Each structure stands twice: as structure tokens, then as C-alpha cells.
XYZ file of C-alpha atoms in Angstrom:
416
model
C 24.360 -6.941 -149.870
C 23.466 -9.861 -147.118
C 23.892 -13.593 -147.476
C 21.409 -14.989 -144.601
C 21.574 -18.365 -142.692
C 17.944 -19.052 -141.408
C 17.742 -22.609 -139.915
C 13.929 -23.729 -140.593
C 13.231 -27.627 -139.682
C 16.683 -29.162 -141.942
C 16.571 -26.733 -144.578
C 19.690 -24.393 -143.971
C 18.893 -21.441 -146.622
C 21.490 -20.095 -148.144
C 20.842 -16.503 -149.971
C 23.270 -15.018 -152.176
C 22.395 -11.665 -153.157
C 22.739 -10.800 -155.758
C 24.658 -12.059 -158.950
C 28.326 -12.390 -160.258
C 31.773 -11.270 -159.088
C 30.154 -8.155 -157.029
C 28.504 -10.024 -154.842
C 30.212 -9.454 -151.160
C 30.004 -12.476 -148.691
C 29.455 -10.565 -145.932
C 28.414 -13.664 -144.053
C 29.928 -16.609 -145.748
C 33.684 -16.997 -144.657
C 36.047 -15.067 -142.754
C 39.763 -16.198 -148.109
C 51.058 -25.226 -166.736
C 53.640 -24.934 -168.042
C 56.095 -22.525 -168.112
C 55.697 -19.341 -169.498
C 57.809 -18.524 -172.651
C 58.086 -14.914 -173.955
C 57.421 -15.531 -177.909
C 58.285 -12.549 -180.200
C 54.953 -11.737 -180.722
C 54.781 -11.502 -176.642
C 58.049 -9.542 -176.911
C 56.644 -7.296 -179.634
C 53.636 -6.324 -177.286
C 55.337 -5.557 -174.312
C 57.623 -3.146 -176.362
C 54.916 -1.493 -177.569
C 53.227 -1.077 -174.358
C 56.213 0.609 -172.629
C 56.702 2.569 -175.913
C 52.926 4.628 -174.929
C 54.115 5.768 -172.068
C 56.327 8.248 -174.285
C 53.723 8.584 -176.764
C 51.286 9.394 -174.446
C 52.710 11.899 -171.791
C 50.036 12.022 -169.621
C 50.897 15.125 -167.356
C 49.873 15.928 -164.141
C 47.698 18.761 -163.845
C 45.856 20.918 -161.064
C 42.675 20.291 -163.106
C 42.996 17.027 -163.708
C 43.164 15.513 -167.291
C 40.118 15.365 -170.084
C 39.043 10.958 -170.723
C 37.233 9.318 -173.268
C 35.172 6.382 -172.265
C 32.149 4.724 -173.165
C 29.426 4.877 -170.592
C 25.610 3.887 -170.248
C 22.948 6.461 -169.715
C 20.124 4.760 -168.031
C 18.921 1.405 -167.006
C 18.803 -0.159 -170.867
C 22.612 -0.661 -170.805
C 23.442 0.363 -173.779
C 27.260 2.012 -173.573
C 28.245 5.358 -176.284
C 31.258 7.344 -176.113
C 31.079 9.740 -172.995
C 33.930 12.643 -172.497
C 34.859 13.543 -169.017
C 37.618 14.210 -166.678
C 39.827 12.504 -164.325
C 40.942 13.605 -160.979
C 44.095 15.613 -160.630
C 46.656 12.985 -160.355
C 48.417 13.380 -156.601
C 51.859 12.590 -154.848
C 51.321 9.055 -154.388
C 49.105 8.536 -157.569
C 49.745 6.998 -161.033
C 48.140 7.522 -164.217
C 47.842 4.978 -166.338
C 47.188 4.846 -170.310
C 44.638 1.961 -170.775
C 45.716 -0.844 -173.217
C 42.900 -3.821 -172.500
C 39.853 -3.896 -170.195
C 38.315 -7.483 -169.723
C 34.168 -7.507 -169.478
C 32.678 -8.917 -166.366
C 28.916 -9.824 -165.544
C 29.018 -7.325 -162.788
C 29.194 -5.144 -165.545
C 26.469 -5.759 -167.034
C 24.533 -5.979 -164.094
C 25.765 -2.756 -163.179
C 24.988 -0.898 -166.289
C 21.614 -2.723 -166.589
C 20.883 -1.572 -162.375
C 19.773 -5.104 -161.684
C 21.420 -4.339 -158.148
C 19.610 -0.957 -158.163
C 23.061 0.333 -157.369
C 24.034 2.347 -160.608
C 24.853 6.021 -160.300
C 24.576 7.262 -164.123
C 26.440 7.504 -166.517
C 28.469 5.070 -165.748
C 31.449 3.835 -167.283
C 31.918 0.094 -166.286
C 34.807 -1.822 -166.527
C 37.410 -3.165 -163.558
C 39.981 -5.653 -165.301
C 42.145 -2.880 -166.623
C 45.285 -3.985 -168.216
C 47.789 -0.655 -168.863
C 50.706 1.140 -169.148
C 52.214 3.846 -166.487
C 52.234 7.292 -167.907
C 53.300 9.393 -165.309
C 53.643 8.958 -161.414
C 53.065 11.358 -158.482
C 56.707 12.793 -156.559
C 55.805 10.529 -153.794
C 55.356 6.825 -155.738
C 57.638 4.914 -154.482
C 56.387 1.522 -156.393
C 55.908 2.192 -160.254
C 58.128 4.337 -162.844
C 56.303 5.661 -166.423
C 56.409 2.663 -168.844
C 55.905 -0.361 -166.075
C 52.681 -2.476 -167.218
C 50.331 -2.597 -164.398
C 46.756 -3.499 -163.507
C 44.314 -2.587 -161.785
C 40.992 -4.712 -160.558
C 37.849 -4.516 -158.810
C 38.747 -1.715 -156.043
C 40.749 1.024 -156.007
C 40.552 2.251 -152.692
C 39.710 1.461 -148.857
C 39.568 2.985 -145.664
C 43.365 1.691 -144.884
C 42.228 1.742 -140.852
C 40.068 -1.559 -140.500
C 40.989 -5.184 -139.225
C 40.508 -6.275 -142.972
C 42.684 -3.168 -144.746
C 45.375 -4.043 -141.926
C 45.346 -7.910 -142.634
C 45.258 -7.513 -146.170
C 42.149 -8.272 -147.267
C 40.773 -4.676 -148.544
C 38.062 -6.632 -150.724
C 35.762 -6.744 -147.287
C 36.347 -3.406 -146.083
C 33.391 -1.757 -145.616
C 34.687 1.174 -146.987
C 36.013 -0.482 -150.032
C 35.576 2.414 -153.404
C 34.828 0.048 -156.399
C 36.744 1.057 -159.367
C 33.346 1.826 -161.518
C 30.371 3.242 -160.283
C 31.892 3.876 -156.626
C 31.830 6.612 -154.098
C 35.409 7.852 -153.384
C 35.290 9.789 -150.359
C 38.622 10.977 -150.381
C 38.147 12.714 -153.902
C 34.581 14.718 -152.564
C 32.470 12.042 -152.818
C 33.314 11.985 -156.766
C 31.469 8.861 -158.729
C 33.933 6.387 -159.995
C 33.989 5.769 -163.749
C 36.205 2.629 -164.810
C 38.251 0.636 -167.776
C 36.284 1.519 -170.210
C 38.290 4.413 -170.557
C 41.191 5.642 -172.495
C 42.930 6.599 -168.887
C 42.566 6.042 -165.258
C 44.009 7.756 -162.165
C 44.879 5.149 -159.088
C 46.677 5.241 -155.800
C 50.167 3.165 -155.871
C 48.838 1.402 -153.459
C 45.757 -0.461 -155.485
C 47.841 -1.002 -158.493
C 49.185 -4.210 -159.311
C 52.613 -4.865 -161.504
C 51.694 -7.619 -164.650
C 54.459 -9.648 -165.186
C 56.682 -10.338 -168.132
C 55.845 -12.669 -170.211
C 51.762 -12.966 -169.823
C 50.058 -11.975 -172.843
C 48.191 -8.445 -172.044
C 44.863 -9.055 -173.322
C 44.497 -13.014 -171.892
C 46.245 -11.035 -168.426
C 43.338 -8.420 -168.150
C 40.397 -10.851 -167.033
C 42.760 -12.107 -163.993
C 42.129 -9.203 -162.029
C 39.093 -10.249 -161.389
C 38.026 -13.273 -162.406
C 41.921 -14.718 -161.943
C 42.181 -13.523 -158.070
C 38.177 -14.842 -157.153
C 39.207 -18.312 -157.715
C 43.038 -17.785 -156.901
C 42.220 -16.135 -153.226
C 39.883 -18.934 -151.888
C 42.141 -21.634 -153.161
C 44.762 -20.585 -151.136
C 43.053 -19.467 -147.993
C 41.602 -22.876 -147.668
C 44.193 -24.863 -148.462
C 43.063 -26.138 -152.159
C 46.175 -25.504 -153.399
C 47.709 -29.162 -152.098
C 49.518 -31.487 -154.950
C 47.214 -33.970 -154.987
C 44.466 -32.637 -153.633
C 41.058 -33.265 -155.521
C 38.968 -30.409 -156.833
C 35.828 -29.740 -157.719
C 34.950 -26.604 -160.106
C 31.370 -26.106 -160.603
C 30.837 -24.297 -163.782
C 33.068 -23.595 -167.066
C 32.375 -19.993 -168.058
C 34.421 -16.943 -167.241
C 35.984 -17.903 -163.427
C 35.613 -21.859 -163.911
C 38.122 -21.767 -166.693
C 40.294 -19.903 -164.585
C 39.733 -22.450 -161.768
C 40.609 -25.212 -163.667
C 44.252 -23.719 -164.905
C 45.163 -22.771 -161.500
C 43.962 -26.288 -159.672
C 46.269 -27.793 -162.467
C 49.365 -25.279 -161.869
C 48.880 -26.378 -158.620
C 49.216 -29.774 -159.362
C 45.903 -30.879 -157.708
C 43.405 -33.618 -159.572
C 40.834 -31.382 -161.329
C 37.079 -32.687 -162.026
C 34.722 -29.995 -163.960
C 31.020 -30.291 -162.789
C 28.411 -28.717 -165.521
C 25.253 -29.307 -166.707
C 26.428 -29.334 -170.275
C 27.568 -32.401 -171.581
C 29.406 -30.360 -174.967
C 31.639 -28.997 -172.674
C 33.464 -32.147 -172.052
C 35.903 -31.945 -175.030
C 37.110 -28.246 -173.528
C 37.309 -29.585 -170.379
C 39.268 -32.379 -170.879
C 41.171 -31.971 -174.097
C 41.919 -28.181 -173.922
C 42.107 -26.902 -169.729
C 43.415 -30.819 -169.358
C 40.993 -31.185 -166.457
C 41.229 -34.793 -165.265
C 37.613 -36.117 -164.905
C 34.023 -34.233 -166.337
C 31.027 -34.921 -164.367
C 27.533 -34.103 -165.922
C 25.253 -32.793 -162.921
C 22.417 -34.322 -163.700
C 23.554 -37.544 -164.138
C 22.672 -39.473 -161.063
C 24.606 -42.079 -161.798
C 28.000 -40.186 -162.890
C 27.531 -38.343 -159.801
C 26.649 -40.934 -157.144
C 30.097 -42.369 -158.724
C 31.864 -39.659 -157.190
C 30.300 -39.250 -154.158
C 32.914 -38.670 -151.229
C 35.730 -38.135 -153.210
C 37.075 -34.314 -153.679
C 38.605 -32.271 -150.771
C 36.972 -29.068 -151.731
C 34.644 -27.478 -154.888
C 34.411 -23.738 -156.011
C 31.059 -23.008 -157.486
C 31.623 -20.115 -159.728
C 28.089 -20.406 -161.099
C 25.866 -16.955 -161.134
C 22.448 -18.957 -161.750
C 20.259 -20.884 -159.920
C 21.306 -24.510 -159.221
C 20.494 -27.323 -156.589
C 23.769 -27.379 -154.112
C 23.011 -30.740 -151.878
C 24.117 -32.958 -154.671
C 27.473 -30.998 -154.477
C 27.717 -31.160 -151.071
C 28.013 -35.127 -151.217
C 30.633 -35.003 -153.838
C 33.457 -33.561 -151.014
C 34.728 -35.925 -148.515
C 34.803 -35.142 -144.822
C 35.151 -31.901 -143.453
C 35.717 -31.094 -147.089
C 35.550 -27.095 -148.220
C 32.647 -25.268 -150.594
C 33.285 -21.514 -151.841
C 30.604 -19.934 -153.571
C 32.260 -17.127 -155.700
C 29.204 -16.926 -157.822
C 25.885 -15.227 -156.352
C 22.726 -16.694 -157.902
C 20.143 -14.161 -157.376
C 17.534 -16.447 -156.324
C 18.237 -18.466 -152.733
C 19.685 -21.177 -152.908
C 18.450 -23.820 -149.982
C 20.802 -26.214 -148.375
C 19.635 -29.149 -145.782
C 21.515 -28.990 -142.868
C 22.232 -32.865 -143.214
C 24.489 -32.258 -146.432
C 26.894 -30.550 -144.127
C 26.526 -31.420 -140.454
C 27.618 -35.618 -140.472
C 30.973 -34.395 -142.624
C 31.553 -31.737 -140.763
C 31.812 -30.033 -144.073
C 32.938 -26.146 -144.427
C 30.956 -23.329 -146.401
C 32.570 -20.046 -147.700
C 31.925 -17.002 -149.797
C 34.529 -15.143 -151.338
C 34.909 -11.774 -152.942
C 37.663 -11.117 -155.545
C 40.737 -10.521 -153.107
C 43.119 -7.725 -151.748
C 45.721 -6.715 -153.081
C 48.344 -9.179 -151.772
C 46.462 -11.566 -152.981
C 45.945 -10.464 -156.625
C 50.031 -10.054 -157.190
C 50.336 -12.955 -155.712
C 48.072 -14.426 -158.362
C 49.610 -12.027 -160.809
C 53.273 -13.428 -159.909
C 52.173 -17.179 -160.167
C 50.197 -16.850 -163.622
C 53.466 -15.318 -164.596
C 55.462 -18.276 -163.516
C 52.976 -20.992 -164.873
C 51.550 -19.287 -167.917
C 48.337 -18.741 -166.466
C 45.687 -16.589 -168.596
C 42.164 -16.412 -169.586
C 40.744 -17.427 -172.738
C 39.531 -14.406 -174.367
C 37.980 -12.888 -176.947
C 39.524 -9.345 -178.016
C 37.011 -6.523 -179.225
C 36.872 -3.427 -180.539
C 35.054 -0.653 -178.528
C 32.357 -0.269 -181.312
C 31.422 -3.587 -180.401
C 31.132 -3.921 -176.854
C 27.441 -3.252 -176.996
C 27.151 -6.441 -179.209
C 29.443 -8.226 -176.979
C 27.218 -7.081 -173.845
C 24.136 -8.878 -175.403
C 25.956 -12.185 -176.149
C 27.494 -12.018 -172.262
C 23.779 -12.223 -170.985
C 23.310 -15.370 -173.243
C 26.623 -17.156 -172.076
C 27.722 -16.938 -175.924
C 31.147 -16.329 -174.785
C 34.588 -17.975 -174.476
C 35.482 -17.671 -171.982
C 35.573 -13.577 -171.282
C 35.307 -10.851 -173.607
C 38.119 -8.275 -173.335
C 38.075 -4.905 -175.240
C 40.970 -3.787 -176.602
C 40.983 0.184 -175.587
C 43.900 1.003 -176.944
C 43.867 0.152 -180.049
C 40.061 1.476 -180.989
C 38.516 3.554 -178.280
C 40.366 6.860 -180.080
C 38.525 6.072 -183.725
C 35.230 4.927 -182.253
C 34.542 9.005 -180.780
């Protein structure tokens, strides 16, 4: 997938193919309160380390049988699907799967709008579980830890990225669904939508105490996209002023961590209703309606840096005059039609452009650790499995908020 800068006259084209959190910027860029454990929190986490026992997921030379729900061809639509998992190795750990957030790469994936899918395929990479049993050689995680697991789960460990920490632009980067893993035969990766998952120690994340497990599951991904870029570019500064374009699944996300961070917060959509959330529940600071020419010539010059975490088509110029000089953009969203950008909106300000992919995994316990420490989680909406097909039609109208997450667990067993 190839983001292309074509110069033609002033008009600086900017193509980012194609949608969502899969899209990899190959081109783009080199990267509130305090949590209280309530007994209900308490409660959960009990019962989450109590599976491990319950479940006794063993290793085996054959590997072990999984229940998942997986889609069949290009209309998307998931039903149960029995197969197995690898043989769990040395340094691997199995993991009993609790919650399982649903991302639009999903559904593009399921739906082959990338004409990537490899069927069936069993989507889902914000997996929220519990450790059932480790290999001899895990050094990291012990049977009843709650871990996580996100949009990879392997690399090739050799490259500049892999040895700098950022596996999430590896080239040889094995997504956790609908992946080639080259180290297990070339096998096809089937994700989170799955009772149980088999992962290398070293792509596994720990979840802190304290989060709530389902709002914890959609940070994997959607928590570490926004988290990742903040921090490489320096838009994690008390005081700082930024931008989030968009208040879906990431922006949300966006908007807690800019706060955590202490940094003023303005939400940019082209939905007036969504000032009330913005403002009154993520306790953004300011609400600017896009195509309002006069609320935005208002705040022209004024915010060190924007993330755009939209997936659709949208005009970018206007954005570009919002940031002061030498002032940052990330796109973590990836409209699949081009989006065009006049060299004049960034050349006088010296202004910065930037892609970013999810992050590695330094990155996402890092995220992990701080959501922890700030009460950081997504707003969710917990499922059953038997409804996920429902849930996938009301993702491709937006009628979500702010991410769906399945709760595996608890219903993927009854819904065979």
C-alpha cells in the first residue's frame, strides 16, 4: 500500500491508500483523572485471572482445536468457524480471549475492499485476554496475567525498524488476522474473534490494573494510533494546542489522551450534534464546525499540531491553516480517494506532514501504562457474538459510539 507525493503546478497530491487503521504510511513520516479500581473493576479482574484455571489450555504437539467466527467470501458476513491453533512453543503464550474490540479494518478486510483477504477469515486485532499457559522459555508472562494483544503479532526482528522499535513498519510485519506467518509454514493468520489465540511473548502486551477490560480492548489499536504520533512529534506538551479532526472510534481516543496530557484540545467535525460530546463529556476545550468559514477563519494560526483520524474523503487545506508555523499534521486515517494538498498550505509555515500506523510494541505499553495511570479507555459498546454481524452493518454507517467491542468470553461458547 503506497501514499504518493506528485508535485503538479501547486497542487501537492496526497494519496492515502486505502482506508482505516491498516493503512501503512509507507511514505508519510519516518512516529484524566486518576484511575480508581471500583468493586465492580475488582470483581472483573478476579474473574479474569480465575479462567486461567478454568480453562487449562495445554500445550500440545498438535496444537489446540478454536472456535471463532469467520467470513466466507467477499459479502462479510461472519458464522461460527472451528479450527486449530498452532502448537504453542518455548517462548509462546496462549491466551483465553475475554473481549475483542471491532475495527474498520475489519470490515474492510472481511468485505476485501483492499483485495487482500485470504478466506475464511477470522478478523479481529484488539484482543483483550487472560494467560492460560506459557511456553518453558517465557520469561515475561505467568498463567492468569491479563494481557493484550493488537494489530501485529510478529516481525522479521532483523530490520532498522524491528531494532528501533517500531515493528509496525517492518516490512515483514505478520498482521494478527488474515496474515502470512512465515515462521509457522506460511500458515494464514486468523484473529480475536476467537475463543483462543497463540502469540510470541514478545508481541504481547501486559493491561494494567485498574482499566476496565472491555473499554481497554479498543486501545490496542485505536489507543496506540493516536498515542504513538503524539509522542513522536512532540504533541504531548502541557499547553500545547491540538487539533483532532474527527470524533468516531480514534478521535475520541485523541481527545482523552491530548487532555491527560494536559494540552488545550479543539475537536474539528463536520457535525454540529457532536458538540455536546465533545465538550460536555471528552471535556474538549473548543468545537469547531468545518464548514463554517467563519468559526474556522477564527482559528486560523492557532494549534501546534492536528491528527486527522478521518477514513473519508475531506478537503485538508482548510486544516492546514488552522496550525501555526512549522506546526505538525498526522493522518492516521486513509481516505480511499486522494486527497490533494496545494503546496502553499505548507511551504510559507514550514509546516510538517506525517502518516502513522498503529505503533510497536514499546509504544503500545507505553500507552497501555499511561491509560492505566490516567484512566484512559474507549467508549464502547459491548456485544454478544450473535450480534456482531448486526454490529458490522451499523460500523459501515458510523452508528456507533464510539467502538463496538464483542465480548468473547462470555457468548462465543453458546453462539456454536
Amino acid at each position: 500500500m503506497s501514499h504518493h507525493f506528485q508535485l503538479r503546478s501547486s497542487v501537492l497530491p496526497l494519496r492515502l491508500f486505502p482506508g482505516g487503521l491498516g493503512a501503512r504510511f509507507s511514505h508519510l513520516g519516518s512516529s484524566v483523572g486518576v484511575a480508581v479500581a471500583s468493586p465492580a473493576r475488582t470483581l472483573q479482574r478476579h474473574r479474569a485471572k480465575a479462567t486461567a484455571k478454568e480453562v487449562g489450555v495445554q500445550e500440545t504437539a498438535q496444537g489446540s482445536a478454536a472456535l471463532g467466527w469467520a467470513a466466507r467470501d467477499a459479502s462479510g458476513v461472519l458464522s461460527p468457524f472451528d479450527f486449530s491453533r498452532r502448537a504453542q512453543k518455548n517462548d509462546d503464550v496462549t491466551i483465553k480471549v475475554l473481549y475483542c474490540g471491532i475495527c474498520h479494518t475489519d470490515l474492510y478486510t472481511i468485505k476485501n475492499e483492499w483485495g487482500t483477504a485470504m478466506y475464511p477469515v477470522v478478523p479481529g486485532h484488539e484482543i483483550l485476554g487472560v494467560v492460560t499457559s506459557v511456553g518453558s522459555g517465557v520469561t515475561k508472562f505467568k498463567a492468569g496475567e491479563t494481557v493484550g494483544v493488537g494489530y501485529f503479532l510478529g516481525s522479521c526482528r532483523s530490520c532498522e525498524c524491528c531494532g528501533n522499535g517500531y515493528e509496525n513498519y517492518c516490512s515483514g510485519m505478520v498482521l494478527t488476522s488474515n496474515g502470512i506467518d512465515p515462521e509457522h509454514g506460511g500458515a494464514v493468520t486468523q484473529g480475536g474473534f476467537s475463543d483462543v489465540i497463540v502469540v510470541n511473548q514478545d508481541y504481547v502486551v501486559r493491561v494494567p490494573d485498574g482499566l476496565p477490560l472491555d473499554g481497554a480492548a479498543p486501545l490496542l489499536c485505536a489507543g496506540v494510533t493516536v498515542y504513538s504520533p503524539m509522542m513522536r512529534f512532540g504533541l504531548n506538551t502541557p499547553g500545547k494546542h491540538l487539533g483532532v479532526v474527527g470524533l468516531g472510534g480514534l478521535g475520541h481516543v485523541a481527545v482523552k489522551f491530548g487532555k491527560a496530557f494536559g494540552m488545550k484540545v479543539t475537536v474539528i467535525s463536520t457535525s454540529p450534534g457532536k458538540r455536546e460530546e465533545a465538550l460536555e463529556r471528552l471535556c474538549a476545550d473548543e468545537f469547531l464546525v468545518s464548514r463554517d468559514p467563519e468559526q474556522m477563519q477564527k482559528a486560523v494560526g492557532t494549534m501546534d499540531g492536528i491528527i486527522d483520524t478521518v477514513s473519508a474523503w475531506h478537503p485538508i487545506s482548510p486544516l492546514f491553516a488552522l496550525m501555526k508555523p512549522m506546526g505538525q499534521m498526522v493522518f492516521v486515517g486513509g481516505p480511499t480517494k486522494p486527497l490533494e494538498l496545494p503546496a502553499y498550505a505548507i511551504v510559507p509555515g514550514g509546516k510538517g506532514i506525517a502518516g502513522n500506523c498503529v505503533g510497536g510494541i514499546r509504544d503500545c505499553q507505553a500507552m497501555l501504562d499511561f491509560a492505566g495511570k490516567h484512566g484512559i479507555t474507549a467508549e464502547v459498546e459491548v456485544i454478544k457474538m450473535d450480534y456482531v454481524n448486526t454490529a458490522l452493518e451499523r460500523l459501515e454507517k458510523n452508528d456507533v459510539r464510539y467502538r463496538f467491542v464483542i465480548d468473547v468470553a462470555g457468548s462465543l461458547g453458546s453462539t456454536a
